[in-house]
Coordinates of N, CA and C and ligand atoms in Angstrom, one line a residue:
M1 N 95.1 87.6 88.2 CA 95.5 86.5 89.1 C 94.9 86.8 90.5
S2 N 94.4 85.7 91.1 CA 93.9 85.9 92.4 C 95.0 86.2 93.4
L3 N 94.6 86.9 94.5 CA 95.6 87.2 95.5 C 96.3 85.9 96.1
A4 N 95.5 84.9 96.3 CA 96.0 83.7 96.8 C 97.1 83.1 96.0
K5 N 96.9 83.2 94.7 CA 97.9 82.6 93.7 C 99.2 83.4 93.7
K6 N 99.0 84.7 94.1 CA 100.3 85.5 94.2 C 101.1 85.2 95.4
M7 N 100.6 84.4 96.3 CA 101.3 84.1 97.6 C 102.2 82.9 97.3
S8 N 103.2 83.2 96.4 CA 104.0 82.1 96.0 C 105.2 81.8 96.8
D9 N 105.5 82.7 97.8 CA 106.6 82.5 98.7 C 106.3 83.0 100.1
M10 N 106.9 82.5 101.1 CA 106.6 82.7 102.5 C 106.7 84.2 102.8
D11 N 107.7 84.9 102.3 CA 107.9 86.3 102.7 C 106.7 87.2 102.2
T12 N 106.3 86.9 101.0 CA 105.1 87.7 100.5 C 103.9 87.4 101.4
F13 N 103.7 86.2 101.6 CA 102.5 85.8 102.5 C 102.6 86.5 103.8
L14 N 103.8 86.4 104.5 CA 103.9 87.0 105.8 C 103.8 88.5 105.8
A15 N 104.3 89.2 104.7 CA 104.1 90.6 104.6 C 102.7 91.0 104.5
Y16 N 101.9 90.3 103.7 CA 100.4 90.6 103.6 C 99.8 90.3 105.0
S17 N 100.2 89.2 105.6 CA 99.5 88.8 106.9 C 99.8 89.9 108.0
V18 N 101.0 90.4 108.1 CA 101.3 91.4 109.1 C 100.4 92.7 108.8
A19 N 100.3 93.1 107.6 CA 99.5 94.2 107.2 C 98.1 94.0 107.6
L20 N 97.6 92.8 107.3 CA 96.2 92.5 107.6 C 95.9 92.5 109.1
E21 N 96.8 91.9 109.9 CA 96.6 91.9 111.3 C 96.7 93.3 112.0
E22 N 97.7 94.1 111.5 CA 97.8 95.4 112.1 C 96.6 96.3 111.8
E23 N 96.1 96.1 110.5 CA 94.9 96.9 110.2 C 93.7 96.4 111.1
A24 N 93.6 95.1 111.2 CA 92.5 94.6 112.1 C 92.6 95.1 113.5
A25 N 93.8 95.1 114.0 CA 94.0 95.6 115.4 C 93.6 97.0 115.6
D26 N 93.9 97.9 114.6 CA 93.5 99.3 114.7 C 92.0 99.4 114.6
R27 N 91.4 98.6 113.7 CA 89.9 98.6 113.6 C 89.3 98.2 114.9
H28 N 89.8 97.2 115.5 CA 89.2 96.7 116.8 C 89.3 97.7 117.9
D29 N 90.5 98.4 117.9 CA 90.7 99.4 118.9 C 89.7 100.6 118.8
E30 N 89.4 100.9 117.5 CA 88.4 102.0 117.3 C 87.0 101.5 117.7
L31 N 86.7 100.3 117.4 CA 85.4 99.8 117.9 C 85.3 99.8 119.4
A32 N 86.4 99.4 120.1 CA 86.5 99.4 121.5 C 86.2 100.8 122.1
G33 N 86.9 101.8 121.4 CA 86.7 103.2 121.8 C 85.2 103.6 121.7
M34 N 84.5 103.2 120.6 CA 83.1 103.5 120.5 C 82.3 102.8 121.6
M35 N 82.6 101.6 121.9 CA 81.9 101.0 123.0 C 82.1 101.6 124.3
D36 N 83.3 102.3 124.5 CA 83.5 103.1 125.8 C 82.5 104.2 125.8
V37 N 82.3 104.9 124.7 CA 81.4 106.0 124.6 C 80.0 105.5 124.9
H38 N 79.7 104.3 124.4 CA 78.4 103.7 124.6 C 78.2 103.1 126.0
N39 N 79.2 103.3 126.8 CA 79.2 102.7 128.1 C 78.9 101.2 128.1
N40 N 79.6 100.6 127.3 CA 79.5 99.1 127.1 C 80.8 98.5 127.3
P41 N 81.3 98.5 128.6 CA 82.7 98.1 128.9 C 82.9 96.6 128.5
E42 N 81.9 95.7 128.6 CA 82.2 94.3 128.3 C 82.5 94.1 126.9
V43 N 81.7 94.7 126.0 CA 82.0 94.5 124.6 C 83.3 95.3 124.2
A44 N 83.5 96.4 124.8 CA 84.8 97.1 124.6 C 86.0 96.2 124.9
E45 N 85.8 95.5 126.0 CA 86.8 94.6 126.5 C 87.1 93.5 125.4
T46 N 86.0 93.0 124.8 CA 86.1 91.9 123.8 C 86.8 92.5 122.6
F47 N 86.5 93.7 122.2 CA 87.2 94.3 121.0 C 88.7 94.5 121.3
R48 N 89.0 94.9 122.6 CA 90.4 95.1 123.0 C 91.1 93.7 122.9
K49 N 90.4 92.7 123.3 CA 91.0 91.4 123.3 C 91.4 91.0 121.9
L50 N 90.4 91.3 121.0 CA 90.7 90.9 119.6 C 91.8 91.8 119.0
A51 N 91.9 93.0 119.4 CA 93.0 93.9 118.9 C 94.3 93.3 119.4
H52 N 94.3 92.9 120.7 CA 95.5 92.3 121.3 C 95.9 91.0 120.5
Y53 N 94.9 90.1 120.2 CA 95.2 88.9 119.4 C 95.9 89.3 118.1
S54 N 95.3 90.3 117.4 CA 95.9 90.7 116.1 C 97.3 91.2 116.2
R55 N 97.5 92.0 117.3 CA 98.9 92.6 117.5 C 99.9 91.4 117.8
L56 N 99.4 90.5 118.7 CA 100.2 89.4 119.0 C 100.6 88.6 117.8
H57 N 99.6 88.4 116.9 CA 99.7 87.6 115.7 C 100.7 88.3 114.8
A58 N 100.6 89.6 114.7 CA 101.5 90.4 113.8 C 102.9 90.3 114.3
K59 N 103.1 90.3 115.7 CA 104.4 90.2 116.3 C 105.0 88.8 116.0
E60 N 104.1 87.8 116.2 CA 104.6 86.4 115.9 C 105.1 86.3 114.5
I61 N 104.4 86.9 113.6 CA 104.7 86.8 112.2 C 106.1 87.5 111.9
R62 N 106.2 88.7 112.6 CA 107.5 89.4 112.5 C 108.6 88.6 113.0
D63 N 108.4 87.9 114.2 CA 109.4 87.1 114.8 C 109.8 85.9 113.8
H64 N 108.7 85.3 113.3 CA 108.8 84.2 112.4 C 109.7 84.5 111.2
S65 N 109.6 85.8 110.8 CA 110.3 86.2 109.6 C 111.6 86.9 109.9
E66 N 112.1 86.8 111.1 CA 113.3 87.5 111.5 C 114.5 86.9 110.6
G67 N 115.3 87.8 110.2 CA 116.4 87.4 109.4 C 116.1 87.7 107.9
S68 N 114.8 87.5 107.5 CA 114.5 87.9 106.1 C 113.7 89.2 106.2
D69 N 114.1 90.1 105.3 CA 113.3 91.4 105.2 C 112.0 91.2 104.5
L70 N 111.0 91.4 105.2 CA 109.7 91.3 104.5 C 109.5 92.4 103.5
P71 N 109.0 92.0 102.4 CA 108.7 93.1 101.4 C 107.6 94.0 102.0
V72 N 107.7 95.3 101.6 CA 106.7 96.2 102.1 C 105.5 96.3 101.1
I73 N 104.3 96.1 101.6 CA 103.2 96.0 100.6 C 102.5 97.4 100.7
A74 N 102.5 98.1 99.6 CA 101.8 99.4 99.5 C 100.3 99.1 99.6
P75 N 99.5 100.0 100.3 CA 98.1 99.7 100.5 C 97.4 99.5 99.2
W76 N 97.8 100.2 98.1 CA 97.1 100.0 96.8 C 97.4 98.7 96.1
D77 N 98.4 98.0 96.6 CA 98.8 96.8 96.0 C 98.1 95.6 96.7
F78 N 97.3 95.9 97.7 CA 96.7 94.8 98.4 C 95.6 94.0 97.6
G79 N 94.8 94.8 97.0 CA 93.7 94.2 96.3 C 92.7 93.6 97.3
W80 N 92.6 94.3 98.5 CA 91.6 93.8 99.5 C 90.2 93.9 98.9
D81 N 89.9 95.0 98.1 CA 88.6 95.3 97.6 C 87.9 94.0 97.1
S82 N 88.6 93.3 96.2 CA 88.0 92.1 95.6 C 87.6 91.1 96.6
M83 N 88.2 91.2 97.8 CA 87.9 90.1 98.8 C 86.9 90.6 99.8
E84 N 86.6 91.8 99.8 CA 85.7 92.3 100.8 C 84.2 91.9 100.5
G85 N 83.6 91.3 101.4 CA 82.2 90.9 101.2 C 81.3 92.1 101.2
P86 N 80.2 92.0 100.6 CA 79.3 93.2 100.5 C 78.9 93.7 101.8
E87 N 79.0 92.9 102.9 CA 78.5 93.4 104.2 C 79.6 94.1 104.9
T88 N 80.8 94.1 104.4 CA 81.9 94.7 105.1 C 81.6 96.2 105.2
A89 N 81.6 96.7 106.5 CA 81.2 98.0 106.8 C 82.4 98.9 106.5
D90 N 82.1 100.1 106.0 CA 83.1 101.1 105.8 C 83.4 101.8 107.2
I91 N 84.6 102.2 107.4 CA 85.0 102.8 108.6 C 84.2 104.1 108.8
G92 N 83.7 104.7 107.7 CA 82.9 105.9 107.8 C 81.6 105.7 108.5
E93 N 81.1 104.4 108.5 CA 79.8 104.1 109.1 C 79.9 103.9 110.6
M94 N 81.2 103.9 111.1 CA 81.4 103.7 112.5 C 81.2 105.0 113.3
N95 N 80.4 105.1 114.2 CA 80.2 106.3 115.0 C 79.7 105.9 116.4
Y96 N 79.6 106.9 117.3 CA 79.3 106.6 118.7 C 77.9 106.2 118.8
L97 N 77.0 106.4 117.8 CA 75.6 106.1 117.9 C 75.4 104.6 117.5
M98 N 76.5 104.0 117.0 CA 76.4 102.6 116.6 C 76.0 101.8 117.8
T99 N 75.1 100.9 117.5 CA 74.7 100.0 118.6 C 75.8 98.9 118.8
T100 N 75.7 98.2 119.9 CA 76.6 97.1 120.2 C 76.5 96.1 119.1
H101 N 75.2 95.8 118.7 CA 74.9 94.8 117.7 C 75.6 95.2 116.4
Q102 N 75.6 96.5 116.0 CA 76.2 96.9 114.7 C 77.7 96.8 114.9
A103 N 78.3 97.2 116.0 CA 79.7 97.1 116.2 C 80.2 95.7 116.1
L104 N 79.4 94.8 116.7 CA 79.8 93.3 116.6 C 79.8 92.8 115.2
K105 N 78.8 93.3 114.4 CA 78.7 92.9 113.0 C 79.9 93.4 112.2
I106 N 80.3 94.6 112.5 CA 81.5 95.1 111.8 C 82.7 94.3 112.2
A107 N 82.9 94.0 113.4 CA 84.0 93.2 113.9 C 84.0 91.8 113.2
M108 N 82.8 91.3 113.1 CA 82.6 89.9 112.5 C 83.0 90.0 111.0
S109 N 82.6 91.0 110.4 CA 83.0 91.1 108.9 C 84.5 91.2 108.8
N110 N 85.1 91.9 109.7 CA 86.6 92.0 109.7 C 87.2 90.6 109.9
E111 N 86.7 89.9 110.8 CA 87.2 88.5 111.1 C 87.0 87.6 110.0
K112 N 85.8 87.7 109.4 CA 85.4 86.9 108.2 C 86.4 87.1 107.0
R113 N 86.6 88.4 106.9 CA 87.5 88.8 105.8 C 88.9 88.2 106.0
A114 N 89.4 88.3 107.2 CA 90.7 87.7 107.5 C 90.7 86.2 107.3
H115 N 89.6 85.6 107.8 CA 89.5 84.1 107.6 C 89.5 83.7 106.1
N116 N 88.7 84.4 105.3 CA 88.6 84.1 103.9 C 90.0 84.3 103.2
F117 N 90.7 85.4 103.6 CA 92.0 85.6 103.1 C 92.9 84.4 103.3
Y118 N 93.0 84.0 104.6 CA 93.9 82.9 104.9 C 93.4 81.6 104.3
F119 N 92.1 81.4 104.3 CA 91.5 80.1 103.8 C 91.8 80.0 102.3
D120 N 91.6 81.0 101.5 CA 91.8 81.0 100.1 C 93.3 80.6 99.8
I121 N 94.2 81.2 100.6 CA 95.6 81.0 100.4 C 95.9 79.5 100.8
S122 N 95.3 79.0 101.9 CA 95.5 77.6 102.3 C 95.1 76.6 101.2
R123 N 94.3 77.1 100.3 CA 93.9 76.2 99.2 C 94.7 76.5 97.9
D124 N 94.9 77.8 97.6 CA 95.4 78.2 96.3 C 96.8 78.6 96.2
S125 N 97.5 78.8 97.3 CA 98.9 79.2 97.1 C 99.7 78.1 96.4
P126 N 100.6 78.5 95.5 CA 101.5 77.5 94.9 C 102.5 76.9 95.8
D127 N 102.7 77.5 97.0 CA 103.7 77.0 97.9 C 103.1 76.2 99.1
E128 N 103.7 75.0 99.2 CA 103.1 74.1 100.2 C 103.2 74.6 101.7
A129 N 104.4 75.2 102.0 CA 104.5 75.7 103.4 C 103.6 76.8 103.6
V130 N 103.4 77.7 102.6 CA 102.5 78.8 102.8 C 101.1 78.3 103.0
R131 N 100.7 77.3 102.2 CA 99.3 76.7 102.3 C 99.1 76.2 103.8
A132 N 100.1 75.5 104.3 CA 100.0 74.9 105.7 C 99.8 76.0 106.7
L133 N 100.7 77.1 106.7 CA 100.7 78.1 107.7 C 99.3 78.9 107.5
A134 N 98.9 79.2 106.3 CA 97.7 79.9 106.1 C 96.5 79.1 106.7
G135 N 96.6 77.8 106.6 CA 95.5 77.0 107.2 C 95.4 77.2 108.7
E136 N 96.6 77.3 109.4 CA 96.6 77.5 110.8 C 96.0 78.9 111.1
F137 N 96.4 79.9 110.3 CA 95.9 81.2 110.6 C 94.4 81.3 110.4
A138 N 93.9 80.6 109.4 CA 92.5 80.6 109.1 C 91.7 80.0 110.3
D139 N 92.3 78.9 110.9 CA 91.6 78.4 112.1 C 91.5 79.3 113.2
E140 N 92.6 80.1 113.4 CA 92.6 81.1 114.5 C 91.5 82.1 114.3
E141 N 91.3 82.6 113.0 CA 90.3 83.6 112.7 C 88.9 83.0 113.0
K142 N 88.8 81.7 112.8 CA 87.5 81.1 113.1 C 87.2 81.2 114.5
E143 N 88.2 81.0 115.4 CA 88.0 81.1 116.8 C 87.5 82.5 117.2
H144 N 88.2 83.5 116.6 CA 87.8 84.9 116.9 C 86.3 85.2 116.5
L145 N 85.9 84.6 115.4 CA 84.6 84.8 114.9 C 83.6 84.1 115.8
A146 N 84.0 83.0 116.4 CA 83.1 82.2 117.3 C 82.9 83.1 118.6
L147 N 83.9 83.8 119.0 CA 83.8 84.6 120.2 C 82.8 85.7 120.0
L148 N 82.9 86.4 118.8 CA 82.0 87.5 118.4 C 80.6 87.0 118.3
E149 N 80.4 85.8 117.7 CA 79.1 85.2 117.5 C 78.4 85.0 118.9
K150 N 79.2 84.6 119.9 CA 78.6 84.4 121.2 C 78.1 85.7 121.8
W151 N 78.8 86.8 121.5 CA 78.4 88.1 122.0 C 77.2 88.6 121.3
L152 N 77.2 88.3 120.0 CA 76.1 88.8 119.1 C 74.7 88.2 119.6
A153 N 74.8 86.9 120.0 CA 73.6 86.2 120.4 C 73.0 86.9 121.7
N154 N 73.9 87.6 122.4 CA 73.4 88.3 123.6 C 73.0 89.8 123.3
C155 N 73.2 90.2 122.1 CA 72.9 91.6 121.7 C 72.0 91.7 120.5
P156 N 70.7 91.4 120.6 CA 69.8 91.4 119.5 C 69.7 92.9 118.9
E157 N 69.4 92.9 117.7 CA 69.2 94.2 117.0 C 68.1 95.0 117.7
P158 N 68.3 96.3 118.1 CA 67.3 97.0 118.7 C 66.2 97.3 117.6
A159 N 64.9 97.4 118.1 CA 63.8 97.5 117.2 C 63.8 98.8 116.4
A160 N 64.1 99.9 117.1 CA 64.0 101.2 116.5 C 65.4 101.8 116.3
E161 N 65.4 102.7 115.4 CA 66.6 103.5 115.1 C 66.9 104.4 116.4
I162 N 68.1 104.5 116.8 CA 68.4 105.3 118.0 C 68.7 106.7 117.6
Y163 N 68.0 107.6 118.2 CA 68.2 109.0 118.0 C 68.7 109.7 119.3
D164 N 69.8 110.3 119.3 CA 70.4 110.9 120.4 C 70.2 112.4 120.3
P165 N 69.3 113.0 121.1 CA 69.0 114.5 120.9 C 70.1 115.3 121.5
D166 N 71.0 114.7 122.3 CA 72.0 115.5 123.0 C 73.3 114.7 122.9
P167 N 73.9 114.8 121.7 CA 75.1 113.9 121.5 C 76.2 114.4 122.4
P168 N 77.0 113.4 122.9 CA 78.2 113.8 123.8 C 79.2 114.4 122.9
H169 N 80.1 115.2 123.5 CA 81.2 115.8 122.8 C 82.3 114.8 122.6
M170 N 82.7 114.6 121.4 CA 83.8 113.7 121.2 C 85.1 114.3 121.7
P171 N 85.9 113.6 122.5 CA 87.2 114.2 122.9 C 88.1 114.2 121.7
E172 N 88.9 115.3 121.7 CA 89.9 115.4 120.6 C 91.0 114.4 120.8
Ligands
LIG1 ZN1 91.2 87.7 114.1

């Protein structure tokens, strides 16, 4: 059964959404940290903004569901894997040598993944209210994606691989 079809009630949908948004927020904060090391404060700022949106969104969802206990979704129950596009970068590929272009691409694949998650549910959930709310969330993710696309247009892929002969020490 597809994940979208499993979203048969609001609580299940909200529980998955909170988990997705919190994961996205952490990922964006990590990317922001890497851009700090890169001395790229503007893009770091963009990633922090996205992290902030995700946290805000998670909080809204929690408020929305106040009164009802959201089911706790274990990470292995998510089934994210089947939804991850082939371009979705692994966290292990993230490092301080990553270019701004690469960081933006990773952020974009995260936003795309979130968009696809909500979009599928907006079409395939058996519950009408879940479909409607998922449609709203999908639109928000599209806005985040548009923001990143604007940045990417200003950060073309560098021609050569970057080699740093004197890597900075990573703070513990
Ligand atoms: Zn987003």
